[in-house]
Amino acid sequence: MSEEPARPAFAGENRTRSAKESAIKWFLFVCAALSVFVTLAIVATLLFDAIEFFTRVSPLAFFTGTNWSPKIGEAFGVLPLVTNTLAVTALSALVAIPVGTASAAYLSEYASDQVRSVLKPALEVLAGIPTVVYGLFALVYVTPALQAVGIPVGTFNLLSASIMVGVMIIPMVSSLSEDAMSAVPDSLRQGAYGLGATKFEVTTTVVVPAAVSGIFSSFILALSRAIGETMIVVVAAGMSPQLVPSPFGSIQPMTSAMVQLATSDLAGGTAAYYALFAIGLTLFVITFSMNVASNWVASRYREEYE
Amino acid sequence: MTESGFLSRRAFLAGTGATGAAALAGCIGETGGSGDDGSAETTEGGQSVSGGITITGSSTVYPVSVAMAEEFEKANSEVDISVDPTGTGGGFENHFCPGNSDINGASRPITDAEEENCNENGVDPRQFQVASDALTVVVNKDATWVDSITFEELAQIWRPDGAQQWSDVRDDWPDKPLELYGPASTSGTFDWFTENVVGEAGSHRSDYEATEDDNNIVAGVEGSPNAMGYLGFAYYQENSDRVKAVSVAEGDASNAVEPTLENAKSGDYPMARPLFVYPAAGSIQEKDQVYEFLKFYIEQSETDIVTEIGYVPASADLRDDNLETLEEIRNE
Amino acid sequence: MATERSTRDGSWYGDGEGVNQLRGQLFKWGCLGAMLFGIVMVFVLLAYVAIDAIRPLTADPGWHLTFFLTLVAPTSALLGYYGLRDRRSGLVGAIATALPAFCLLVGAGISLLLVDVFRPIEWFGTAVALVVAVGVVYVHRRLRTEPAAFERPIVTVGALVLAVVGVPGVVPSLSQLFRNAPIALNPATMLLYSFAVPVAILTGLAIARRRESRRDGLIAAALTVVGGVLAVIAAPAVGIDDYLLIVLSLSIAAPTAVYVEGVVRERDHLVGLALPIVAYVGTFLGAALVEAYGFAGPEAWLDWQFLTSAHSRFPQEAGIYPALVGSIMMMLVIVVSAFPVGVAAAVYLEEYAPDSGTVGRVVGLIEMNIANLAGVPSVVYGLLGLALFIRYADMNTGSVIVGGLTVGLLILPIVIISSQEAIRAVPNSMRQASYGMGATKWQTVRNVVLPESIPGILTGTILAFGRAIGETAPLLMIGAAAVVFSPPGSFAEKFSAMPRQIFAWSHEPSAEFRYGVLAAGVVTLLVVLLSMNAAAILIRNRYQRRS
């Protein structure tokens, strides 16, 4: 933290300086490379114990089994967990994608600066609420509310958990999509106006198609977040995996099975314990490839405007 | 950007940098200094103790340990107790056997593999039964036909391919489908019920509504006149106005015993599941606070602290035996 | 969308059946409605949880009436006036009202640390040691104008290390020496030196800069110190420990006074200052009247008792205090671990990383990897923390430092990405000007890029910290305790954090826990979190307006 006055000096003026410069550069590089280390550590951690699991349970039985019941009959079929995760993801997408895209269109095309300055922070509040709180909302308020309007949901159910997961990822869809829509140059809009298009037509036929790669990659990112969402489903979705889930009943996605295994009465060193890491690996691979896909879509189909 | 703005931001950067470095250094210093939380200062009478106690293990034993810790803290505010429901197995595997926990609660006896694992790490687990949980079979308030049930009938219902209708079990019960609610298969309650009531371990049916939260069993049973479920007595006690408890007999139906804490404490009620704590012998010998806490725990395990939670307290004999064992371990 | 698109190819816009306004209007309001759906839903839920936590209906009608008359009616009237006539003043008033409350939270946070983590003597020792270290560095700079390679950084780091850490087992640190030295100072005096004086210096600097007058700055600094002394005198009457009152009163008074002074001096929207006066006078008046007439307030779950006691098996006695302190300590670990590393990584990626060549490809890989890491589920980070810190590094299960490092790794990608954005926003012309004056890369980064981008970096980072404070799943995996009865005494001890405690309460059988205590815990967590977000948004707005 030197406070030297800015005396005239030229880069590489003496060796001290260049040694210092390159030391700093390497230090900063190590900080940046730490992220690679983190990824490798995650993969190593998961692989190590997952392999231990697969020596006890065949990968085929794990990935194609249709019964998840680590305790009764030691059935380790991951498929019910996967379908339950997909059910949560699909239902939450039904909430988040229309709402998120519409919000983005409104913010980007219609909202005045003043309205935007109120609505954007409000949306950010949605993103800032801890997921355990969303889970409690689903359990303590949404489920009773659904029951009150006559929807026959159980105490723990897929529907209210998915609604809350959907609400949680709205800001993700809306902010990334809005960025993509705002990045569409005004010249395109003005061109369309010049051809006699209405604002509606400009939005739906010019802006949205032009921004579609960004919008799409925001969907993928948001869905990968929904797949990895843990606390909402742990608190509100129940603990009974169903191969064909009902929206009104209790289910168990992958993340919540992991938490259950990690905090249950299972004897350590058993296959059920190592199953934790096998599910973790499956989850990691799914979310990681979705993120890669999102980046790929965003960069591959990006329309460059200069 | 003005010059003064520039300077002030530089000063700010320097300031935060220095503070951050100092704080980091402080952390390290702090950690290095007090990494060993086992150091306890003992005074003459051993009355005032300090230091940390880490309790992990079964979520069934958790409420007892929390209550004990709460009461113990009132007299010994210098002791830091942390209680964490990691599950019996998770607690042994991740926390207790590696030496990171002083006491592990368990809703089943320790397995040989777990004991081996602990011994390999130089941790010597010792067993104390501190309470029991009276498993309670509950039915809907409107299910007037059933007041008592035998182990055999329970087994008929809960084994794989078990009864589908009430009438399959007893002829005078109605021709209505059984709706079953029970704890999830990862819970100790499930284990005990499977092993001791249904038969051999692992032979519980899987087509029932399994839940980790016993409140859900209450809600499910309350909602349907054809429902049956089993859960810990604590949840029944909390909700005794919503569901009906069924008397249980191990042998003949005429000997059915009502699930009450008195009956369970006296040993009459057949579905009382023992709850244990496993302290490490090393912790008892080296850490005064663990020893004092366990002494308190065992002394109080016979009192209303346990009853209020809805568990069955230990009998006076058991308490005295435990205290004796504790002294023996302490003096090893 | 795809079908809409195909219409573009064959036809001109607007050549169909003329312009249909209805469709456009429907679309516009539909979009707004969809957006409001999410927002309103969450705000309704927040209102529910707040009602459960505070239970306003249990209060005496007289209580409601009193506060309506003294607080709600005048404040609403004033707000209405601002809304219609004078919005800028309204903003000034809102800031002047919120600032003391916000500062109270910060001051309370510092006080918690003083009570439970650093004793006043430790704080004092560290502060004095730091002053000595900075003095040494300054003198060294003055005497050695032509330093050898790495001389300065070595001296700086060495001085800091000696001051705060020392060499374990060989040389005790300076702060250790001060701690153990027979200093006959009471906690209040120590805090006057080590807290009031730095605050006074900062206040003085702020005032001196704004008024461009050294004298005014000195007066402000002196007034601050006097304020600290007054706090000591007033402490017995207030009933709080004197050293805590110093911290609390100064952390509220100093920033508020600086802000109000600015408004008064500029004679800018002075009307706005009516709002805090009306609001706070109304509150105190209402409280006094309620006391005098004996109206019972609401039997809130969220009350002083809740904030200051530990978990209990009786819902009426349960509280969140140890978890609150645990969360704050965990945040400290995250701030000192994830923040510097994240910013350093961002600096490398934006300023140093080459675009091409082997290194360039590696850097591209790193950037992509960071973006992907941001999407890894938090529960997986929990497993990582379990394996990395507990199994391999053999740290204590569920200790503050393990929790902080695990959650720190989780938010590291977010910190990096948002810092990168802030750094990217610095215009290139500024860098080039710096190079033009002969500055090296690092000098440019240190003197130009970082100072310029720090508001943006802070905004993104604070938002990331907000995420960190609410994370639960990793804490479950690393075995953070569900319940602790006293705050952790050091960073190596077991801790519980607010979300962990809340999750534990959700398993309690009784409804009073599930609806009452739980709601109070959620509101506490959200207040801490939303005020962090508010701080981030304030910094951003201030920054945006300037550029």
Tab-separated table of C-alpha atoms in Angstrom, chain C residues 104-457:
chain	number	residue	atom	x	y	z
C	104	LEU	CA	-28.169	1.432	14.421
C	105	LEU	CA	-28.076	-2.013	12.772
C	106	VAL	CA	-24.406	-1.590	11.899
C	107	GLY	CA	-23.586	-0.277	15.363
C	108	ALA	CA	-25.468	-3.168	16.918
C	109	GLY	CA	-23.422	-5.533	14.754
C	110	ILE	CA	-20.147	-4.001	15.977
C	111	SER	CA	-21.423	-4.122	19.544
C	112	LEU	CA	-22.228	-7.819	19.175
C	113	LEU	CA	-18.658	-8.431	18.065
C	114	LEU	CA	-17.358	-6.454	21.022
C	115	VAL	CA	-19.473	-8.350	23.505
C	116	ASP	CA	-18.888	-11.826	22.198
C	117	VAL	CA	-15.890	-12.067	19.941
C	118	PHE	CA	-13.287	-9.417	20.666
C	119	ARG	CA	-13.234	-8.089	24.164
C	120	PRO	CA	-12.606	-4.328	24.383
C	121	ILE	CA	-9.027	-4.952	25.459
C	122	GLU	CA	-8.418	-7.037	22.331
C	123	TRP	CA	-9.957	-4.413	20.122
C	124	PHE	CA	-7.879	-1.744	21.818
C	125	GLY	CA	-4.655	-3.750	21.644
C	126	THR	CA	-5.169	-4.470	17.966
C	127	ALA	CA	-5.985	-0.843	17.186
C	128	VAL	CA	-2.876	0.441	18.965
C	129	ALA	CA	-0.727	-2.222	17.341
C	130	LEU	CA	-2.052	-1.225	13.935
C	131	VAL	CA	-1.254	2.419	14.598
C	132	VAL	CA	2.298	1.459	15.538
C	133	ALA	CA	2.626	-0.694	12.404
C	134	VAL	CA	1.386	2.068	10.140
C	135	GLY	CA	3.787	4.457	11.883
C	136	VAL	CA	6.706	2.120	11.249
C	137	VAL	CA	5.796	1.770	7.602
C	138	TYR	CA	5.475	5.527	7.230
C	139	VAL	CA	8.826	6.201	8.833
C	140	HIS	CA	10.437	3.538	6.664
C	141	ARG	CA	9.014	5.154	3.542
C	142	ARG	CA	10.377	8.500	4.598
C	143	LEU	CA	13.859	7.262	5.417
C	144	ARG	CA	14.385	4.844	2.529
C	145	THR	CA	13.503	6.719	-0.603
C	146	GLU	CA	15.417	4.274	-2.828
C	147	PRO	CA	14.141	0.880	-1.636
C	148	ALA	CA	15.598	-2.421	-2.799
C	149	ALA	CA	13.504	-5.071	-4.543
C	150	PHE	CA	10.377	-5.936	-2.555
C	151	GLU	CA	11.690	-3.974	0.388
C	152	ARG	CA	8.531	-1.988	0.860
C	153	PRO	CA	6.006	-4.812	0.615
C	154	ILE	CA	8.170	-6.917	2.927
C	155	VAL	CA	8.382	-4.162	5.496
C	156	THR	CA	4.648	-3.480	5.234
C	157	VAL	CA	3.609	-7.101	5.562
C	158	GLY	CA	6.222	-7.707	8.247
C	159	ALA	CA	5.037	-4.765	10.310
C	160	LEU	CA	1.403	-5.837	10.042
C	161	VAL	CA	2.184	-9.449	10.868
C	162	LEU	CA	4.312	-8.510	13.860
C	163	ALA	CA	1.635	-6.118	15.008
C	164	VAL	CA	-1.310	-8.449	14.824
C	165	VAL	CA	-0.156	-12.051	14.648
C	166	GLY	CA	3.423	-12.268	15.788
C	167	VAL	CA	5.448	-15.417	15.182
C	168	PRO	CA	3.547	-18.208	16.907
C	169	GLY	CA	5.533	-19.603	19.767
C	170	VAL	CA	8.509	-17.290	19.284
C	171	VAL	CA	7.548	-13.651	19.179
C	172	PRO	CA	4.245	-12.571	20.650
C	173	SER	CA	2.388	-10.087	18.519
C	174	LEU	CA	2.311	-6.448	19.436
C	175	SER	CA	-1.420	-6.567	19.996
C	176	GLN	CA	-0.871	-9.541	22.289
C	177	LEU	CA	1.647	-7.477	24.228
C	178	PHE	CA	-0.764	-4.609	24.561
C	179	ARG	CA	-3.506	-6.992	25.602
C	180	ASN	CA	-1.404	-8.449	28.362
C	181	ALA	CA	0.297	-5.215	29.350
C	182	PRO	CA	-0.826	-3.846	32.677
C	183	ILE	CA	-2.800	-0.998	31.173
C	184	ALA	CA	-5.003	0.541	33.812
C	185	LEU	CA	-7.725	1.571	31.437
C	186	ASN	CA	-11.360	0.685	31.744
C	187	PRO	CA	-13.256	-0.557	28.687
C	188	ALA	CA	-14.893	2.832	28.120
C	189	THR	CA	-11.543	4.636	27.927
C	190	MET	CA	-10.123	2.001	25.645
C	191	LEU	CA	-13.072	2.319	23.318
C	192	LEU	CA	-12.811	6.096	23.409
C	193	TYR	CA	-9.262	5.801	22.099
C	194	SER	CA	-9.766	2.943	19.706
C	195	PHE	CA	-13.263	3.624	18.380
C	196	ALA	CA	-14.277	7.230	19.068
C	197	VAL	CA	-10.967	8.657	17.876
C	198	PRO	CA	-10.941	6.892	14.497
C	199	VAL	CA	-14.594	7.809	13.951
C	200	ALA	CA	-13.754	11.389	14.898
C	201	ILE	CA	-10.886	11.466	12.432
C	202	LEU	CA	-13.103	10.157	9.632
C	203	THR	CA	-15.860	12.616	10.476
C	204	GLY	CA	-13.363	15.438	10.627
C	205	LEU	CA	-11.920	14.455	7.247
C	206	ALA	CA	-15.383	14.317	5.686
C	207	ILE	CA	-16.360	17.715	7.030
C	208	ALA	CA	-12.991	19.276	6.247
C	209	ARG	CA	-13.228	18.115	2.663
C	210	ARG	CA	-16.765	19.272	2.169
C	211	ARG	CA	-16.259	22.672	3.749
C	212	GLU	CA	-12.712	22.961	2.492
C	213	SER	CA	-11.735	24.112	5.911
C	214	ARG	CA	-9.301	22.436	8.227
C	215	ARG	CA	-10.744	24.303	11.203
C	216	ASP	CA	-14.267	23.000	10.633
C	217	GLY	CA	-12.899	19.499	10.328
C	218	LEU	CA	-11.118	19.844	13.640
C	219	ILE	CA	-14.280	21.133	15.263
C	220	ALA	CA	-16.270	18.197	13.890
C	221	ALA	CA	-13.671	15.732	15.124
C	222	ALA	CA	-13.648	17.360	18.542
C	223	LEU	CA	-17.438	17.282	18.697
C	224	THR	CA	-17.386	13.566	17.903
C	225	VAL	CA	-14.972	12.839	20.721
C	226	VAL	CA	-17.100	14.965	23.060
C	227	GLY	CA	-20.079	12.907	21.924
C	228	GLY	CA	-18.224	9.762	22.934
C	229	VAL	CA	-17.466	11.208	26.354
C	230	LEU	CA	-21.087	12.264	26.771
C	231	ALA	CA	-22.123	8.689	25.973
C	232	VAL	CA	-19.955	7.473	28.852
C	233	ILE	CA	-21.585	9.976	31.176
C	234	ALA	CA	-25.080	9.130	30.004
C	235	ALA	CA	-24.548	5.365	30.140
C	236	PRO	CA	-25.764	4.771	33.716
C	237	ALA	CA	-29.000	6.594	32.929
C	238	VAL	CA	-29.599	4.615	29.727
C	239	GLY	CA	-28.739	1.316	31.295
C	240	ILE	CA	-26.301	0.012	28.679
C	241	ASP	CA	-22.620	-0.692	29.295
C	242	ASP	CA	-20.721	2.529	28.703
C	243	TYR	CA	-18.336	1.137	26.107
C	244	LEU	CA	-21.230	-0.250	24.080
C	245	LEU	CA	-23.075	3.046	24.255
C	246	ILE	CA	-20.013	4.753	22.775
C	247	VAL	CA	-20.143	2.414	19.797
C	248	LEU	CA	-23.894	2.598	19.377
C	249	SER	CA	-24.296	6.338	19.772
C	250	LEU	CA	-21.326	7.278	17.615
C	251	SER	CA	-22.184	4.889	14.820
C	252	ILE	CA	-25.638	6.439	14.672
C	253	ALA	CA	-24.761	10.053	15.379
C	254	ALA	CA	-21.675	10.548	13.232
C	255	PRO	CA	-23.037	9.526	9.796
C	256	THR	CA	-26.422	11.090	10.480
C	257	ALA	CA	-24.857	14.359	11.573
C	258	VAL	CA	-22.594	14.423	8.536
C	259	TYR	CA	-25.560	13.854	6.233
C	260	VAL	CA	-27.805	16.414	7.927
C	261	GLU	CA	-24.975	18.929	7.986
C	262	GLY	CA	-24.643	18.525	4.250
C	263	VAL	CA	-28.350	19.123	3.687
C	264	VAL	CA	-28.444	22.125	5.999
C	265	ARG	CA	-25.320	23.653	4.529
C	266	GLU	CA	-26.488	23.381	0.971
C	267	ARG	CA	-29.915	24.698	2.021
C	268	ASP	CA	-31.073	22.044	-0.330
C	269	HIS	CA	-34.530	20.549	0.259
C	270	LEU	CA	-34.496	21.475	3.906
C	271	VAL	CA	-38.191	20.580	4.073
C	272	GLY	CA	-37.138	16.965	3.777
C	273	LEU	CA	-35.692	17.041	7.271
C	274	ALA	CA	-39.220	17.368	8.634
C	275	LEU	CA	-39.791	13.685	7.919
C	276	PRO	CA	-37.242	12.216	10.337
C	277	ILE	CA	-38.307	14.713	12.983
C	278	VAL	CA	-41.973	13.826	12.616
C	279	ALA	CA	-41.260	10.106	12.450
C	280	TYR	CA	-38.926	9.869	15.427
C	281	VAL	CA	-40.757	12.384	17.623
C	282	GLY	CA	-43.993	10.547	16.773
C	283	THR	CA	-42.474	7.237	17.772
C	284	PHE	CA	-41.203	8.477	21.106
C	285	LEU	CA	-44.380	10.422	21.830
C	286	GLY	CA	-46.466	7.377	21.012
C	287	ALA	CA	-44.314	5.179	23.211
C	288	ALA	CA	-44.604	7.635	26.086
C	289	LEU	CA	-48.378	7.943	25.737
C	290	VAL	CA	-48.864	4.193	25.509
C	291	GLU	CA	-46.775	3.813	28.625
C	292	ALA	CA	-48.736	6.516	30.439
C	293	TYR	CA	-52.167	5.117	29.594
C	294	GLY	CA	-51.103	1.521	30.011
C	295	PHE	CA	-52.143	0.300	26.554
C	296	ALA	CA	-50.725	-3.137	25.930
C	297	GLY	CA	-48.572	-3.463	22.837
C	298	PRO	CA	-48.735	-6.485	20.530
C	299	GLU	CA	-47.516	-9.762	21.950
C	300	ALA	CA	-44.954	-9.996	19.232
C	301	TRP	CA	-42.804	-13.056	18.758
C	302	LEU	CA	-40.139	-10.737	17.435
C	303	ASP	CA	-39.180	-8.735	20.485
C	304	TRP	CA	-36.123	-7.769	22.475
C	305	GLN	CA	-36.176	-11.076	24.306
C	306	PHE	CA	-36.153	-12.955	20.974
C	307	LEU	CA	-33.158	-11.016	19.740
C	308	THR	CA	-31.123	-11.472	22.880
C	309	SER	CA	-31.679	-15.052	23.979
C	310	ALA	CA	-30.757	-18.486	22.727
C	311	HIS	CA	-32.971	-21.302	21.550
C	312	SER	CA	-35.233	-22.805	24.154
C	313	ARG	CA	-37.637	-25.699	24.028
C	314	PHE	CA	-40.352	-23.271	25.174
C	315	PRO	CA	-41.401	-21.067	22.261
C	316	GLN	CA	-41.929	-18.008	24.446
C	317	GLU	CA	-38.324	-18.128	25.602
C	318	ALA	CA	-36.693	-19.021	22.314
C	319	GLY	CA	-34.393	-16.545	20.654
C	320	ILE	CA	-31.963	-16.144	17.805
C	321	TYR	CA	-29.024	-14.369	19.421
C	322	PRO	CA	-26.241	-16.976	19.067
C	323	ALA	CA	-27.242	-17.669	15.469
C	324	LEU	CA	-27.242	-13.955	14.701
C	325	VAL	CA	-23.706	-13.580	16.039
C	326	GLY	CA	-22.733	-16.761	14.207
C	327	SER	CA	-23.982	-15.334	10.929
C	328	ILE	CA	-22.049	-12.112	11.470
C	329	MET	CA	-18.844	-14.007	12.273
C	330	MET	CA	-19.311	-16.182	9.218
C	331	MET	CA	-19.702	-13.020	7.145
C	332	LEU	CA	-16.402	-11.742	8.537
C	333	VAL	CA	-14.643	-14.891	7.350
C	334	ILE	CA	-16.257	-14.539	3.926
C	335	VAL	CA	-15.297	-10.874	3.669
C	336	VAL	CA	-11.638	-11.526	4.392
C	337	SER	CA	-11.446	-14.651	2.238
C	338	ALA	CA	-13.709	-14.370	-0.796
C	339	PHE	CA	-13.559	-10.600	-1.312
C	340	PRO	CA	-9.789	-10.102	-1.826
C	341	VAL	CA	-9.387	-13.289	-3.853
C	342	GLY	CA	-12.406	-12.475	-5.990
C	343	VAL	CA	-11.285	-8.936	-6.722
C	344	ALA	CA	-7.726	-10.087	-7.445
C	345	ALA	CA	-9.024	-12.687	-9.878
C	346	ALA	CA	-11.210	-10.098	-11.580
C	347	VAL	CA	-8.262	-7.709	-11.884
C	348	TYR	CA	-6.188	-10.416	-13.492
C	349	LEU	CA	-8.887	-11.419	-15.942
C	350	GLU	CA	-9.713	-7.865	-16.971
C	351	GLU	CA	-6.345	-6.131	-16.811
C	352	TYR	CA	-3.614	-8.711	-17.233
C	353	ALA	CA	-4.989	-11.674	-19.115
C	354	PRO	CA	-3.796	-11.852	-22.713
C	355	ASP	CA	-6.400	-12.458	-25.385
C	356	SER	CA	-4.430	-14.888	-27.481
C	357	GLY	CA	-1.735	-17.518	-27.281
C	358	THR	CA	-1.599	-20.449	-24.905
C	359	VAL	CA	-2.174	-18.293	-21.855
C	360	GLY	CA	-5.063	-16.659	-23.657
C	361	ARG	CA	-6.704	-20.010	-24.201
C	362	VAL	CA	-6.151	-20.940	-20.560
C	363	VAL	CA	-7.711	-17.666	-19.528
C	364	GLY	CA	-10.686	-18.294	-21.791
C	365	LEU	CA	-11.103	-21.619	-20.091
C	366	ILE	CA	-10.881	-20.009	-16.663
C	367	GLU	CA	-13.554	-17.454	-17.558
C	368	MET	CA	-15.898	-20.112	-18.828
C	369	ASN	CA	-15.184	-22.195	-15.770
C	370	ILE	CA	-16.083	-19.310	-13.475
C	371	ALA	CA	-19.386	-18.779	-15.253
C	372	ASN	CA	-20.149	-22.460	-14.818
C	373	LEU	CA	-19.125	-22.511	-11.181
C	374	ALA	CA	-21.713	-19.809	-10.513
C	375	GLY	CA	-24.347	-22.326	-11.552
C	376	VAL	CA	-23.201	-25.260	-9.416
C	377	PRO	CA	-25.876	-26.104	-6.841
C	378	SER	CA	-25.138	-24.960	-3.315
C	379	VAL	CA	-25.602	-28.446	-1.927
C	380	VAL	CA	-22.659	-29.608	-4.036
C	381	TYR	CA	-20.521	-26.857	-2.524
C	382	GLY	CA	-21.554	-28.259	0.835
C	383	LEU	CA	-20.120	-31.642	-0.112
C	384	LEU	CA	-16.975	-29.907	-1.318
C	385	GLY	CA	-16.592	-28.095	1.999
C	386	LEU	CA	-17.134	-31.342	3.864
C	387	ALA	CA	-14.432	-33.121	1.885
C	388	LEU	CA	-11.944	-30.270	1.517
C	389	PHE	CA	-11.965	-28.550	4.885
C	390	ILE	CA	-13.197	-31.216	7.257
C	391	ARG	CA	-11.888	-34.480	5.868
C	392	TYR	CA	-8.612	-33.340	4.266
C	393	ALA	CA	-7.669	-30.172	6.101
C	394	ASP	CA	-8.997	-31.662	9.333
C	395	MET	CA	-10.691	-28.533	10.592
C	396	ASN	CA	-13.420	-28.660	13.210
C	397	THR	CA	-16.793	-29.822	11.941
C	398	GLY	CA	-19.244	-26.978	11.621
C	399	SER	CA	-16.820	-24.328	12.840
C	400	VAL	CA	-17.226	-20.716	11.805
C	401	ILE	CA	-14.159	-20.827	9.624
C	402	VAL	CA	-15.290	-23.924	7.720
C	403	GLY	CA	-18.734	-22.409	7.202
C	404	GLY	CA	-17.269	-19.110	6.051
C	405	LEU	CA	-14.779	-20.706	3.678
C	406	THR	CA	-17.373	-23.052	2.180
C	407	VAL	CA	-19.911	-20.319	1.573
C	408	GLY	CA	-17.021	-18.097	0.476
C	409	LEU	CA	-16.163	-20.560	-2.283
C	410	LEU	CA	-19.828	-20.580	-3.234
C	411	ILE	CA	-20.022	-16.823	-3.767
C	412	LEU	CA	-16.508	-16.476	-5.182
C	413	PRO	CA	-17.672	-16.763	-8.822
C	414	ILE	CA	-20.362	-14.152	-8.207
C	415	VAL	CA	-17.817	-11.794	-6.663
C	416	ILE	CA	-15.446	-12.325	-9.587
C	417	ILE	CA	-18.097	-11.799	-12.245
C	418	SER	CA	-19.546	-8.651	-10.707
C	419	SER	CA	-16.077	-7.222	-10.046
C	420	GLN	CA	-15.144	-7.933	-13.651
C	421	GLU	CA	-18.164	-5.966	-14.811
C	422	ALA	CA	-17.256	-3.038	-12.585
C	423	ILE	CA	-13.661	-3.053	-13.793
C	424	ARG	CA	-14.739	-3.307	-17.408
C	425	ALA	CA	-16.835	-0.171	-16.952
C	426	VAL	CA	-13.739	1.941	-16.286
C	427	PRO	CA	-13.124	3.854	-19.517
C	428	ASN	CA	-9.968	2.929	-21.372
C	429	SER	CA	-8.984	6.565	-21.744
C	430	MET	CA	-8.255	6.693	-18.019
C	431	ARG	CA	-5.888	3.744	-18.245
C	432	GLN	CA	-4.165	5.244	-21.258
C	433	ALA	CA	-3.731	8.561	-19.468
C	434	SER	CA	-2.059	6.685	-16.643
C	435	TYR	CA	0.263	4.770	-18.962
C	436	GLY	CA	1.001	8.023	-20.738
C	437	MET	CA	2.379	9.398	-17.503
C	438	GLY	CA	4.747	6.465	-17.309
C	439	ALA	CA	2.842	4.421	-14.799
C	440	THR	CA	3.344	0.675	-14.780
C	441	LYS	CA	0.473	-1.737	-15.089
C	442	TRP	CA	0.173	-2.291	-11.373
C	443	GLN	CA	0.361	1.438	-10.642
C	444	THR	CA	-2.412	1.965	-13.139
C	445	VAL	CA	-4.522	-0.743	-11.566
C	446	ARG	CA	-3.903	0.487	-8.058
C	447	ASN	CA	-4.252	4.194	-8.637
C	448	VAL	CA	-6.767	4.366	-11.459
C	449	VAL	CA	-8.720	1.206	-12.129
C	450	LEU	CA	-9.477	0.066	-8.590
C	451	PRO	CA	-10.432	3.475	-7.173
C	452	GLU	CA	-12.706	4.032	-10.169
C	453	SER	CA	-14.399	0.671	-9.985
C	454	ILE	CA	-14.662	0.241	-6.229
C	455	PRO	CA	-18.316	1.384	-5.962
C	456	GLY	CA	-19.342	-1.096	-8.622
C	457	ILE	CA	-17.302	-3.852	-7.021
